[in-house]
PDB file of C-alpha atoms in Angstrom:
ATOM      1  CA  MET A   1       1.923  28.060  -1.725  1.00  0.00           C
ATOM      2  CA  LEU A   2       3.133  24.169  -1.819  1.00  0.00           C
ATOM      3  CA  ILE A   3       0.918  21.102  -1.415  1.00  0.00           C
ATOM      4  CA  PHE A   4      -2.156  23.309  -0.249  1.00  0.00           C
ATOM      5  CA  VAL A   5       0.125  24.553   2.585  1.00  0.00           C
ATOM      6  CA  PRO A   6       1.210  27.777   2.790  1.00  0.00           C
ATOM      7  CA  ILE A   7       4.670  27.426   3.135  1.00  0.00           C
ATOM      8  CA  GLU A   8       7.559  29.316   1.270  1.00  0.00           C
ATOM      9  CA  MET A   9      10.002  27.047  -1.024  1.00  0.00           C
ATOM     10  CA  THR A  10      12.995  27.662   1.254  1.00  0.00           C
ATOM     11  CA  VAL A  11      11.470  26.463   4.588  1.00  0.00           C
ATOM     12  CA  PHE A  12       9.574  23.687   2.727  1.00  0.00           C
ATOM     13  CA  PHE A  13      13.047  21.862   2.376  1.00  0.00           C
ATOM     14  CA  LYS A  14      14.649  22.892   4.907  1.00  0.00           C
ATOM     15  CA  ILE A  15      11.707  21.544   7.194  1.00  0.00           C
ATOM     16  CA  ILE A  16      11.984  17.949   5.386  1.00  0.00           C
ATOM     17  CA  ARG A  17      15.435  18.063   5.986  1.00  0.00           C
ATOM     18  CA  TRP A  18      16.049  17.324   2.509  1.00  0.00           C
ATOM     19  CA  PRO A  19      19.429  16.160   2.552  1.00  0.00           C
ATOM     20  CA  ASN A  20      18.059  12.735   4.907  1.00  0.00           C
ATOM     21  CA  VAL A  21      15.168  12.666   2.186  1.00  0.00           C
ATOM     22  CA  LEU A  22      18.055  12.730  -0.810  1.00  0.00           C
ATOM     23  CA  MET A  23      19.775  10.129   1.402  1.00  0.00           C
ATOM     24  CA  THR A  24      16.198   7.388   1.372  1.00  0.00           C
ATOM     25  CA  VAL A  25      15.885   7.905  -2.236  1.00  0.00           C
ATOM     26  CA  LEU A  26      19.720   7.245  -3.009  1.00  0.00           C
ATOM     27  CA  THR A  27      19.220   4.280  -0.746  1.00  0.00           C
ATOM     28  CA  GLN A  28      16.828   2.613  -3.017  1.00  0.00           C
ATOM     29  CA  LEU A  29      18.436   3.498  -5.957  1.00  0.00           C
ATOM     30  CA  VAL A  30      21.432   2.144  -5.439  1.00  0.00           C
ATOM     31  CA  ILE A  31      20.482  -1.064  -4.020  1.00  0.00           C
ATOM     32  CA  ILE A  32      17.912  -1.726  -7.221  1.00  0.00           C
ATOM     33  CA  TYR A  33      20.641  -0.349  -9.778  1.00  0.00           C
ATOM     34  CA  GLY A  34      23.993  -1.125  -7.858  1.00  0.00           C
ATOM     35  CA  LEU A  35      23.068  -4.564  -6.674  1.00  0.00           C
ATOM     36  CA  LEU A  36      19.827  -6.461  -7.717  1.00  0.00           C
ATOM     37  CA  ILE A  37      20.231  -5.737 -11.605  1.00  0.00           C
ATOM     38  CA  PRO A  38      23.996  -6.585 -11.488  1.00  0.00           C
ATOM     39  CA  SER A  39      22.783  -9.862 -10.187  1.00  0.00           C
ATOM     40  CA  ASN A  40      20.709 -10.708 -12.718  1.00  0.00           C
ATOM     41  CA  VAL A  41      17.892 -10.083 -10.958  1.00  0.00           C
ATOM     42  CA  VAL A  42      14.809  -9.084 -13.021  1.00  0.00           C
ATOM     43  CA  PRO A  43      13.116  -6.542 -10.566  1.00  0.00           C
ATOM     44  CA  SER A  44       9.462  -6.924  -9.421  1.00  0.00           C
ATOM     45  CA  LEU A  45       8.468  -3.297  -9.581  1.00  0.00           C
ATOM     46  CA  ASN A  46       8.033  -1.668 -13.255  1.00  0.00           C
ATOM     47  CA  LEU A  47       9.172   2.165 -13.398  1.00  0.00           C
ATOM     48  CA  TRP A  48       5.871   3.685 -11.953  1.00  0.00           C
ATOM     49  CA  GLN A  49       5.226   1.521  -9.558  1.00  0.00           C
ATOM     50  CA  LEU A  50       9.458   1.903  -8.255  1.00  0.00           C
ATOM     51  CA  VAL A  51       8.539   5.660  -8.898  1.00  0.00           C
ATOM     52  CA  LEU A  52       5.961   4.888  -6.172  1.00  0.00           C
ATOM     53  CA  LEU A  53       7.782   2.858  -3.706  1.00  0.00           C
ATOM     54  CA  ILE A  54      10.463   5.833  -3.575  1.00  0.00           C
ATOM     55  CA  VAL A  55       7.840   8.713  -3.212  1.00  0.00           C
ATOM     56  CA  ALA A  56       6.565   6.724  -0.520  1.00  0.00           C
ATOM     57  CA  THR A  57       9.266   6.379   1.573  1.00  0.00           C
ATOM     58  CA  ALA A  58      10.678  10.130   1.042  1.00  0.00           C
ATOM     59  CA  LEU A  59       7.490  11.441   2.061  1.00  0.00           C
ATOM     60  CA  LEU A  60       7.576   9.097   5.036  1.00  0.00           C
ATOM     61  CA  THR A  61      11.415  10.565   5.433  1.00  0.00           C
ATOM     62  CA  ALA A  62      10.153  14.015   5.285  1.00  0.00           C
ATOM     63  CA  SER A  63       6.955  13.744   7.481  1.00  0.00           C
ATOM     64  CA  GLY A  64       9.194  12.343  10.382  1.00  0.00           C
ATOM     65  CA  ASN A  65      11.264  15.087   9.931  1.00  0.00           C
ATOM     66  CA  VAL A  66       8.672  17.584  10.008  1.00  0.00           C
ATOM     67  CA  ILE A  67       6.859  16.182  13.134  1.00  0.00           C
ATOM     68  CA  ASN A  68      10.244  16.047  14.591  1.00  0.00           C
ATOM     69  CA  ASP A  69      10.659  19.616  14.554  1.00  0.00           C
ATOM     70  CA  ILE A  70       7.661  20.381  15.908  1.00  0.00           C
ATOM     71  CA  PHE A  71       7.804  18.509  19.163  1.00  0.00           C
ATOM     72  CA  ASP A  72      11.431  19.804  19.028  1.00  0.00           C
ATOM     73  CA  VAL A  73      10.772  23.430  19.373  1.00  0.00           C
ATOM     74  CA  GLU A  74      11.735  24.316  23.055  1.00  0.00           C
ATOM     75  CA  ILE A  75      14.904  21.612  22.861  1.00  0.00           C
ATOM     76  CA  ASP A  76      15.988  23.944  19.656  1.00  0.00           C
ATOM     77  CA  LYS A  77      15.162  27.174  20.791  1.00  0.00           C
ATOM     78  CA  VAL A  78      18.480  26.125  23.627  1.00  0.00           C
ATOM     79  CA  ASN A  79      20.462  23.696  20.907  1.00  0.00           C
ATOM     80  CA  LYS A  80      20.011  24.909  17.507  1.00  0.00           C
ATOM     81  CA  PRO A  81      18.475  28.408  17.686  1.00  0.00           C
ATOM     82  CA  GLU A  82      19.619  29.495  14.624  1.00  0.00           C
ATOM     83  CA  LYS A  83      17.961  26.726  12.549  1.00  0.00           C
ATOM     84  CA  LEU A  84      14.455  27.177  14.446  1.00  0.00           C
ATOM     85  CA  LEU A  85      11.829  26.722  12.031  1.00  0.00           C
ATOM     86  CA  VAL A  86       8.620  26.100  13.624  1.00  0.00           C
ATOM     87  CA  SER A  87       7.025  29.324  15.411  1.00  0.00           C
ATOM     88  CA  LYS A  88       9.776  31.429  13.580  1.00  0.00           C
ATOM     89  CA  SER A  89       9.613  30.617   9.659  1.00  0.00           C
ATOM     90  CA  ILE A  90       6.458  28.516   9.763  1.00  0.00           C
ATOM     91  CA  SER A  91       3.238  28.415  12.376  1.00  0.00           C
ATOM     92  CA  GLU A  92       3.122  25.428  14.475  1.00  0.00           C
ATOM     93  CA  LYS A  93      -0.754  24.970  12.342  1.00  0.00           C
ATOM     94  CA  ASN A  94       0.865  24.785   8.991  1.00  0.00           C
ATOM     95  CA  ALA A  95       3.411  22.392  10.135  1.00  0.00           C
ATOM     96  CA  TYR A  96       0.666  19.784  11.602  1.00  0.00           C
ATOM     97  CA  ASN A  97      -0.712  20.506   8.071  1.00  0.00           C
ATOM     98  CA  LEU A  98       2.084  19.697   6.272  1.00  0.00           C
ATOM     99  CA  TYR A  99       3.069  17.057   8.524  1.00  0.00           C
ATOM    100  CA  PHE A 100      -0.489  15.766   7.738  1.00  0.00           C
ATOM    101  CA  VAL A 101      -0.206  16.093   3.993  1.00  0.00           C
ATOM    102  CA  LEU A 102       2.733  14.316   3.781  1.00  0.00           C
ATOM    103  CA  THR A 103       1.730  11.493   5.945  1.00  0.00           C
ATOM    104  CA  ILE A 104      -1.260  10.733   3.774  1.00  0.00           C
ATOM    105  CA  LEU A 105       0.465  10.906   0.242  1.00  0.00           C
ATOM    106  CA  ALA A 106       3.034   8.285   1.498  1.00  0.00           C
ATOM    107  CA  VAL A 107       0.492   6.019   3.002  1.00  0.00           C
ATOM    108  CA  GLY A 108      -1.786   6.589   0.121  1.00  0.00           C
ATOM    109  CA  CYS A 109       0.831   5.670  -2.224  1.00  0.00           C
ATOM    110  CA  GLY A 110       2.241   3.018  -0.268  1.00  0.00           C
ATOM    111  CA  PHE A 111      -1.595   1.780  -0.770  1.00  0.00           C
ATOM    112  CA  ILE A 112      -1.646   2.038  -4.804  1.00  0.00           C
ATOM    113  CA  LEU A 113       2.036  -0.011  -4.798  1.00  0.00           C
ATOM    114  CA  SER A 114       1.029  -2.524  -2.424  1.00  0.00           C
ATOM    115  CA  ASN A 115      -2.457  -3.364  -3.942  1.00  0.00           C
ATOM    116  CA  SER A 116      -0.747  -3.327  -7.900  1.00  0.00           C
ATOM    117  CA  ILE A 117       1.654  -6.097  -6.929  1.00  0.00           C
ATOM    118  CA  ASP A 118      -1.534  -7.846  -5.197  1.00  0.00           C
ATOM    119  CA  ARG A 119       0.098  -7.689  -2.132  1.00  0.00           C
ATOM    120  CA  PRO A 120      -2.317  -5.285   0.167  1.00  0.00           C
ATOM    121  CA  ILE A 121      -0.525  -6.022   3.530  1.00  0.00           C
ATOM    122  CA  PHE A 122       2.226  -4.640   2.392  1.00  0.00           C
ATOM    123  CA  SER A 123       0.873  -1.338   2.689  1.00  0.00           C
ATOM    124  CA  SER A 124       0.766  -2.036   6.518  1.00  0.00           C
ATOM    125  CA  VAL A 125       4.244  -1.195   6.692  1.00  0.00           C
ATOM    126  CA  PHE A 126       3.501   2.400   5.782  1.00  0.00           C
ATOM    127  CA  ILE A 127       1.113   2.541   8.057  1.00  0.00           C
ATOM    128  CA  VAL A 128       3.611   1.125  10.956  1.00  0.00           C
ATOM    129  CA  VAL A 129       6.187   3.606  10.311  1.00  0.00           C
ATOM    130  CA  ALA A 130       4.203   6.483  10.395  1.00  0.00           C
ATOM    131  CA  PHE A 131       2.728   5.495  13.363  1.00  0.00           C
ATOM    132  CA  LEU A 132       6.474   4.955  14.927  1.00  0.00           C
ATOM    133  CA  LEU A 133       7.535   8.220  13.485  1.00  0.00           C
ATOM    134  CA  TYR A 134       4.968   9.748  15.536  1.00  0.00           C
ATOM    135  CA  LEU A 135       5.225   8.326  18.224  1.00  0.00           C
ATOM    136  CA  TYR A 136       9.353   8.675  18.717  1.00  0.00           C
ATOM    137  CA  ALA A 137       8.621  12.126  18.108  1.00  0.00           C
ATOM    138  CA  SER A 138       6.022  12.600  20.784  1.00  0.00           C
ATOM    139  CA  SER A 139       7.223  10.324  23.160  1.00  0.00           C
ATOM    140  CA  LEU A 140      10.050   7.652  22.709  1.00  0.00           C
ATOM    141  CA  LYS A 141      12.371  10.076  21.716  1.00  0.00           C
ATOM    142  CA  ALA A 142      12.605  10.823  25.725  1.00  0.00           C
ATOM    143  CA  MET A 143      13.226   7.628  26.687  1.00  0.00           C
ATOM    144  CA  LEU A 144      16.365   6.355  27.743  1.00  0.00           C
ATOM    145  CA  LEU A 145      18.104   4.000  24.852  1.00  0.00           C
ATOM    146  CA  VAL A 146      14.548   3.073  23.052  1.00  0.00           C
ATOM    147  CA  GLY A 147      13.900   6.689  21.002  1.00  0.00           C
ATOM    148  CA  ASN A 148      17.682   5.927  19.433  1.00  0.00           C
ATOM    149  CA  VAL A 149      16.781   1.976  18.549  1.00  0.00           C
ATOM    150  CA  VAL A 150      13.482   2.795  17.113  1.00  0.00           C
ATOM    151  CA  ILE A 151      14.932   5.716  14.952  1.00  0.00           C
ATOM    152  CA  SER A 152      17.760   3.275  14.164  1.00  0.00           C
ATOM    153  CA  ILE A 153      15.700   0.346  12.952  1.00  0.00           C
ATOM    154  CA  LEU A 154      13.023   2.359  10.599  1.00  0.00           C
ATOM    155  CA  VAL A 155      16.774   3.789   9.059  1.00  0.00           C
ATOM    156  CA  ALA A 156      17.715   0.267   8.539  1.00  0.00           C
ATOM    157  CA  LEU A 157      14.268  -0.372   7.373  1.00  0.00           C
ATOM    158  CA  VAL A 158      14.893   1.693   4.092  1.00  0.00           C
ATOM    159  CA  ILE A 159      17.181  -0.843   2.670  1.00  0.00           C
ATOM    160  CA  LEU A 160      14.740  -3.953   4.039  1.00  0.00           C
ATOM    161  CA  ILE A 161      11.947  -2.595   2.402  1.00  0.00           C
ATOM    162  CA  THR A 162      13.469  -2.282  -0.857  1.00  0.00           C
ATOM    163  CA  GLY A 163      14.404  -5.667  -1.046  1.00  0.00           C
ATOM    164  CA  VAL A 164      10.910  -6.711  -0.087  1.00  0.00           C
ATOM    165  CA  PHE A 165       9.163  -4.795  -2.376  1.00  0.00           C
ATOM    166  CA  GLU A 166      11.587  -6.019  -5.298  1.00  0.00           C
ATOM    167  CA  LEU A 167      12.193  -9.461  -4.855  1.00  0.00           C
ATOM    168  CA  PHE A 168       9.198 -11.370  -2.746  1.00  0.00           C
ATOM    169  CA  PRO A 169       6.435 -10.721  -5.251  1.00  0.00           C
ATOM    170  CA  SER A 170       8.338 -12.292  -8.328  1.00  0.00           C
ATOM    171  CA  ILE A 171       9.899 -15.414  -6.372  1.00  0.00           C
ATOM    172  CA  THR A 172       9.936 -18.510  -7.952  1.00  0.00           C
ATOM    173  CA  PRO A 173      11.461 -22.092  -6.986  1.00  0.00           C
ATOM    174  CA  GLU A 174      14.527 -21.004  -9.700  1.00  0.00           C
ATOM    175  CA  THR A 175      15.098 -17.685  -7.802  1.00  0.00           C
ATOM    176  CA  GLN A 176      14.690 -18.507  -4.482  1.00  0.00           C
ATOM    177  CA  THR A 177      18.006 -19.470  -3.839  1.00  0.00           C
ATOM    178  CA  THR A 178      19.319 -15.791  -5.436  1.00  0.00           C
ATOM    179  CA  TYR A 179      16.720 -13.847  -3.674  1.00  0.00           C
ATOM    180  CA  ARG A 180      17.247 -15.387  -0.008  1.00  0.00           C
ATOM    181  CA  PHE A 181      20.773 -14.589  -0.525  1.00  0.00           C
ATOM    182  CA  LEU A 182      20.283 -10.854  -1.610  1.00  0.00           C
ATOM    183  CA  MET A 183      17.935 -10.932   0.818  1.00  0.00           C
ATOM    184  CA  GLU A 184      20.707 -12.114   3.882  1.00  0.00           C
ATOM    185  CA  ARG A 185      22.970  -9.367   1.779  1.00  0.00           C
ATOM    186  CA  LEU A 186      20.489  -6.392   2.749  1.00  0.00           C
ATOM    187  CA  LEU A 187      20.151  -7.843   6.045  1.00  0.00           C
ATOM    188  CA  GLU A 188      24.113  -7.679   6.348  1.00  0.00           C
ATOM    189  CA  PHE A 189      23.968  -3.595   5.318  1.00  0.00           C
ATOM    190  CA  ALA A 190      20.380  -3.246   7.260  1.00  0.00           C
ATOM    191  CA  LEU A 191      22.648  -4.059  10.175  1.00  0.00           C
ATOM    192  CA  MET A 192      25.647  -2.389   9.862  1.00  0.00           C
ATOM    193  CA  ALA A 193      23.076   1.065   9.058  1.00  0.00           C
ATOM    194  CA  PHE A 194      21.274   0.351  12.222  1.00  0.00           C
ATOM    195  CA  LEU A 195      24.301   0.303  14.267  1.00  0.00           C
ATOM    196  CA  ILE A 196      26.057   3.161  12.732  1.00  0.00           C
ATOM    197  CA  ASN A 197      22.916   5.231  12.897  1.00  0.00           C
ATOM    198  CA  LEU A 198      22.243   4.309  16.302  1.00  0.00           C
ATOM    199  CA  ILE A 199      26.470   5.291  17.411  1.00  0.00           C
ATOM    200  CA  ARG A 200      25.556   8.822  15.609  1.00  0.00           C
ATOM    201  CA  GLU A 201      22.206   8.933  18.028  1.00  0.00           C
ATOM    202  CA  TRP A 202      23.975   8.613  21.040  1.00  0.00           C
ATOM    203  CA  VAL A 203      26.639  11.200  19.565  1.00  0.00           C
ATOM    204  CA  LYS A 204      23.935  13.727  19.136  1.00  0.00           C
ATOM    205  CA  ASP A 205      22.517  13.003  22.472  1.00  0.00           C
ATOM    206  CA  CYS A 206      26.015  14.483  23.293  1.00  0.00           C
ATOM    207  CA  GLU A 207      25.922  17.484  21.324  1.00  0.00           C
ATOM    208  CA  ASP A 208      22.352  17.954  22.343  1.00  0.00           C
ATOM    209  CA  VAL A 209      22.878  17.893  26.298  1.00  0.00           C
ATOM    210  CA  ASN A 210      21.788  20.995  27.579  1.00  0.00           C
ATOM    211  CA  GLY A 211      18.203  21.184  25.449  1.00  0.00           C
ATOM    212  CA  ASP A 212      17.528  17.517  26.080  1.00  0.00           C
ATOM    213  CA  LYS A 213      17.647  18.649  29.677  1.00  0.00           C
ATOM    214  CA  ILE A 214      15.257  21.051  29.366  1.00  0.00           C
ATOM    215  CA  GLY A 215      13.161  18.817  27.448  1.00  0.00           C
ATOM    216  CA  GLY A 216      12.959  16.408  30.190  1.00  0.00           C
ATOM    217  CA  ARG A 217      14.930  14.074  27.888  1.00  0.00           C
ATOM    218  CA  ASN A 218      16.753  10.702  29.874  1.00  0.00           C
ATOM    219  CA  THR A 219      19.323  10.253  27.245  1.00  0.00           C
ATOM    220  CA  LEU A 220      22.829   8.381  27.974  1.00  0.00           C
ATOM    221  CA  ALA A 221      24.656  11.452  28.068  1.00  0.00           C
ATOM    222  CA  ILE A 222      22.182  12.994  30.738  1.00  0.00           C
ATOM    223  CA  VAL A 223      22.033   9.734  32.801  1.00  0.00           C
ATOM    224  CA  LEU A 224      26.021   9.104  32.251  1.00  0.00           C
ATOM    225  CA  GLY A 225      27.276  12.546  31.825  1.00  0.00           C
ATOM    226  CA  ARG A 226      28.837  13.429  28.698  1.00  0.00           C
ATOM    227  CA  THR A 227      32.225  12.151  28.690  1.00  0.00           C
ATOM    228  CA  ARG A 228      31.373   8.964  30.462  1.00  0.00           C
ATOM    229  CA  ALA A 229      28.772   8.623  27.747  1.00  0.00           C
ATOM    230  CA  ALA A 230      31.741   9.129  25.150  1.00  0.00           C
ATOM    231  CA  LYS A 231      34.054   6.581  26.695  1.00  0.00           C
ATOM    232  CA  ILE A 232      31.085   4.057  26.255  1.00  0.00           C
ATOM    233  CA  ILE A 233      30.207   5.003  22.534  1.00  0.00           C
ATOM    234  CA  ALA A 234      33.842   4.758  21.902  1.00  0.00           C
ATOM    235  CA  VAL A 235      33.882   1.459  22.813  1.00  0.00           C
ATOM    236  CA  CYS A 236      30.660   0.184  20.835  1.00  0.00           C
ATOM    237  CA  ILE A 237      32.643   1.739  17.875  1.00  0.00           C
ATOM    238  CA  LEU A 238      35.496  -0.416  18.711  1.00  0.00           C
ATOM    239  CA  GLY A 239      33.072  -3.029  18.702  1.00  0.00           C
ATOM    240  CA  ILE A 240      31.569  -2.110  15.711  1.00  0.00           C
ATOM    241  CA  VAL A 241      34.815  -1.904  13.315  1.00  0.00           C
ATOM    242  CA  ILE A 242      35.553  -5.198  14.853  1.00  0.00           C
ATOM    243  CA  LEU A 243      32.674  -6.864  13.490  1.00  0.00           C
ATOM    244  CA  ILE A 244      32.905  -4.945  10.080  1.00  0.00           C
ATOM    245  CA  GLY A 245      36.773  -5.916   9.841  1.00  0.00           C
ATOM    246  CA  TRP A 246      35.796  -9.850  10.344  1.00  0.00           C
ATOM    247  CA  TYR A 247      33.109  -9.242   7.848  1.00  0.00           C
ATOM    248  CA  VAL A 248      35.519  -7.944   5.432  1.00  0.00           C
ATOM    249  CA  TYR A 249      38.111 -10.408   5.539  1.00  0.00           C
ATOM    250  CA  GLU A 250      35.257 -13.301   5.523  1.00  0.00           C
ATOM    251  CA  TYR A 251      33.239 -11.902   3.182  1.00  0.00           C
ATOM    252  CA  ILE A 252      34.797  -9.491   0.934  1.00  0.00           C
ATOM    253  CA  TYR A 253      38.441  -9.895   0.293  1.00  0.00           C
ATOM    254  CA  VAL A 254      38.194 -11.373  -2.802  1.00  0.00           C
ATOM    255  CA  ASN A 255      37.139  -7.983  -4.227  1.00  0.00           C
ATOM    256  CA  ASP A 256      40.242  -5.563  -3.954  1.00  0.00           C
ATOM    257  CA  LEU A 257      38.214  -2.424  -4.317  1.00  0.00           C
ATOM    258  CA  ALA A 258      35.744  -3.536  -2.026  1.00  0.00           C
ATOM    259  CA  THR A 259      37.996  -4.315   0.693  1.00  0.00           C
ATOM    260  CA  TYR A 260      39.928  -0.912   0.681  1.00  0.00           C
ATOM    261  CA  TYR A 261      36.436   0.949   0.032  1.00  0.00           C
ATOM    262  CA  PHE A 262      35.613  -0.702   3.702  1.00  0.00           C
ATOM    263  CA  ILE A 263      38.469  -0.068   5.466  1.00  0.00           C
ATOM    264  CA  PHE A 264      39.735   3.443   4.135  1.00  0.00           C
ATOM    265  CA  LEU A 265      36.261   5.012   3.966  1.00  0.00           C
ATOM    266  CA  ILE A 266      34.039   3.219   6.965  1.00  0.00           C
ATOM    267  CA  MET A 267      36.374   1.384   9.370  1.00  0.00           C
ATOM    268  CA  GLY A 268      38.780   4.500   9.049  1.00  0.00           C
ATOM    269  CA  PRO A 269      36.487   7.327   9.742  1.00  0.00           C
ATOM    270  CA  LEU A 270      34.927   5.330  12.753  1.00  0.00           C
ATOM    271  CA  MET A 271      38.153   4.499  14.508  1.00  0.00           C
ATOM    272  CA  PHE A 272      38.931   8.354  13.843  1.00  0.00           C
ATOM    273  CA  VAL A 273      35.417   9.243  15.341  1.00  0.00           C
ATOM    274  CA  MET A 274      36.306   6.706  18.302  1.00  0.00           C
ATOM    275  CA  ILE A 275      39.739   8.420  19.182  1.00  0.00           C
ATOM    276  CA  LYS A 276      38.516  11.770  19.308  1.00  0.00           C
ATOM    277  CA  LEU A 277      35.528  10.926  21.987  1.00  0.00           C
ATOM    278  CA  TRP A 278      38.145   9.671  24.476  1.00  0.00           C
ATOM    279  CA  THR A 279      38.724  13.973  24.428  1.00  0.00           C
ATOM    280  CA  ALA A 280      35.521  15.492  23.453  1.00  0.00           C
ATOM    281  CA  GLN A 281      34.538  18.207  25.697  1.00  0.00           C
ATOM    282  CA  THR A 282      31.862  20.866  23.959  1.00  0.00           C
ATOM    283  CA  SER A 283      29.078  20.940  21.729  1.00  0.00           C
ATOM    284  CA  LYS A 284      31.080  21.425  18.231  1.00  0.00           C
ATOM    285  CA  GLU A 285      33.022  18.890  18.758  1.00  0.00           C
ATOM    286  CA  PHE A 286      30.376  16.438  19.081  1.00  0.00           C
ATOM    287  CA  HIS A 287      28.630  17.898  16.212  1.00  0.00           C
ATOM    288  CA  LEU A 288      31.619  17.201  13.986  1.00  0.00           C
ATOM    289  CA  LEU A 289      31.958  13.771  15.162  1.00  0.00           C
ATOM    290  CA  SER A 290      27.817  13.126  14.552  1.00  0.00           C
ATOM    291  CA  THR A 291      28.629  14.678  10.982  1.00  0.00           C
ATOM    292  CA  ILE A 292      30.992  12.426  10.235  1.00  0.00           C
ATOM    293  CA  LEU A 293      28.744   9.523  11.209  1.00  0.00           C
ATOM    294  CA  LYS A 294      26.386  10.618   8.749  1.00  0.00           C
ATOM    295  CA  VAL A 295      29.138  10.684   6.158  1.00  0.00           C
ATOM    296  CA  VAL A 296      30.344   7.099   6.841  1.00  0.00           C
ATOM    297  CA  LEU A 297      26.629   6.188   6.944  1.00  0.00           C
ATOM    298  CA  LEU A 298      26.386   7.505   3.798  1.00  0.00           C
ATOM    299  CA  LEU A 299      29.321   5.594   2.293  1.00  0.00           C
ATOM    300  CA  GLY A 300      28.285   2.460   4.049  1.00  0.00           C
ATOM    301  CA  ILE A 301      24.887   2.797   2.242  1.00  0.00           C
ATOM    302  CA  LEU A 302      26.681   3.160  -1.305  1.00  0.00           C
ATOM    303  CA  SER A 303      29.374   0.465  -0.780  1.00  0.00           C
ATOM    304  CA  ILE A 304      25.784  -1.723  -1.819  1.00  0.00           C
ATOM    305  CA  GLY A 305      26.785  -0.605  -5.449  1.00  0.00           C
ATOM    306  CA  ILE A 306      30.460  -2.027  -5.374  1.00  0.00           C
ATOM    307  CA  PHE A 307      29.325  -4.893  -3.461  1.00  0.00           C
ATOM    308  CA  ARG A 308      30.388  -7.977  -4.845  1.00  0.00           C
ATOM    309  CA  ILE A 309      30.960 -11.544  -3.645  1.00  0.00           C
ATOM    310  CA  ASN A 310      32.539 -12.956  -6.849  1.00  0.00           C
ATOM    311  CA  TYR A 311      33.155 -16.492  -5.806  1.00  0.00           C
ATOM    312  CA  TYR A 312      28.878 -17.018  -6.376  1.00  0.00           C
ATOM    313  CA  PHE A 313      28.221 -15.512  -9.265  1.00  0.00           C
ATOM    314  CA  ASN A 314      31.198 -16.834 -10.765  1.00  0.00           C
TER     315      ASN A 314
END
């Protein structure tokens, strides 16, 4: 028994996609302890409030994964039958119950947190995100490009939410310049997360093209064909690599560690994926490239911890 829903612990961790939840938690911790505090910023949230923020965001991530599995049952029977959970390891009714419990807890934590910092309007963020996650799983995911963009925005929002809750409540005329600077940096990392996740979503669509056809979805891989879509994705990756290269040259080159990190751990793997997309044909190949992009996304988030613009703080 777990949070009033009859479900085995192993099934619970699988259906919430615990690596994704852990990645969400890690993102917020890296922002706070890797960027904000080292930049001599006193975070607005105390320990219990920070725990509420992390728990609320993690629960929303988990609930989004659960509702996604519920609506993907027929598609998953084709794309990944060995990983099918809903209807196989957990009934649809219990999956829905789990989703509702996770969502209510997430919104409740967000409501308590927002009121504790005298910003009740901030609680609307959690409500809107919960609504978009349901909408994404139930309908937006089937729309050409729309679902890809929405879920990528939500991934980027994890970065921005952390900055908003930690910086805005305690902003003063004296700290305004520093806080604005840090929010601009977080916006840049959020943009990078958005672009990399968007590319990964397109690659996943190439991987799952057979099941998506059966499910009546309208993806880039279905509209253009897997091969042509892969080549277009490769061109988009080239654009992202050029953008990141320009960013490194303009802002990060003064920090050798950060420069090498971006070149070898982010730009390098992106270029590898770009090259492999020109010849990728099978779902297995696209799955590998999708996994690499997920690792790149994680490494991009972790780079916040080593990111410094020395001339600003010296």
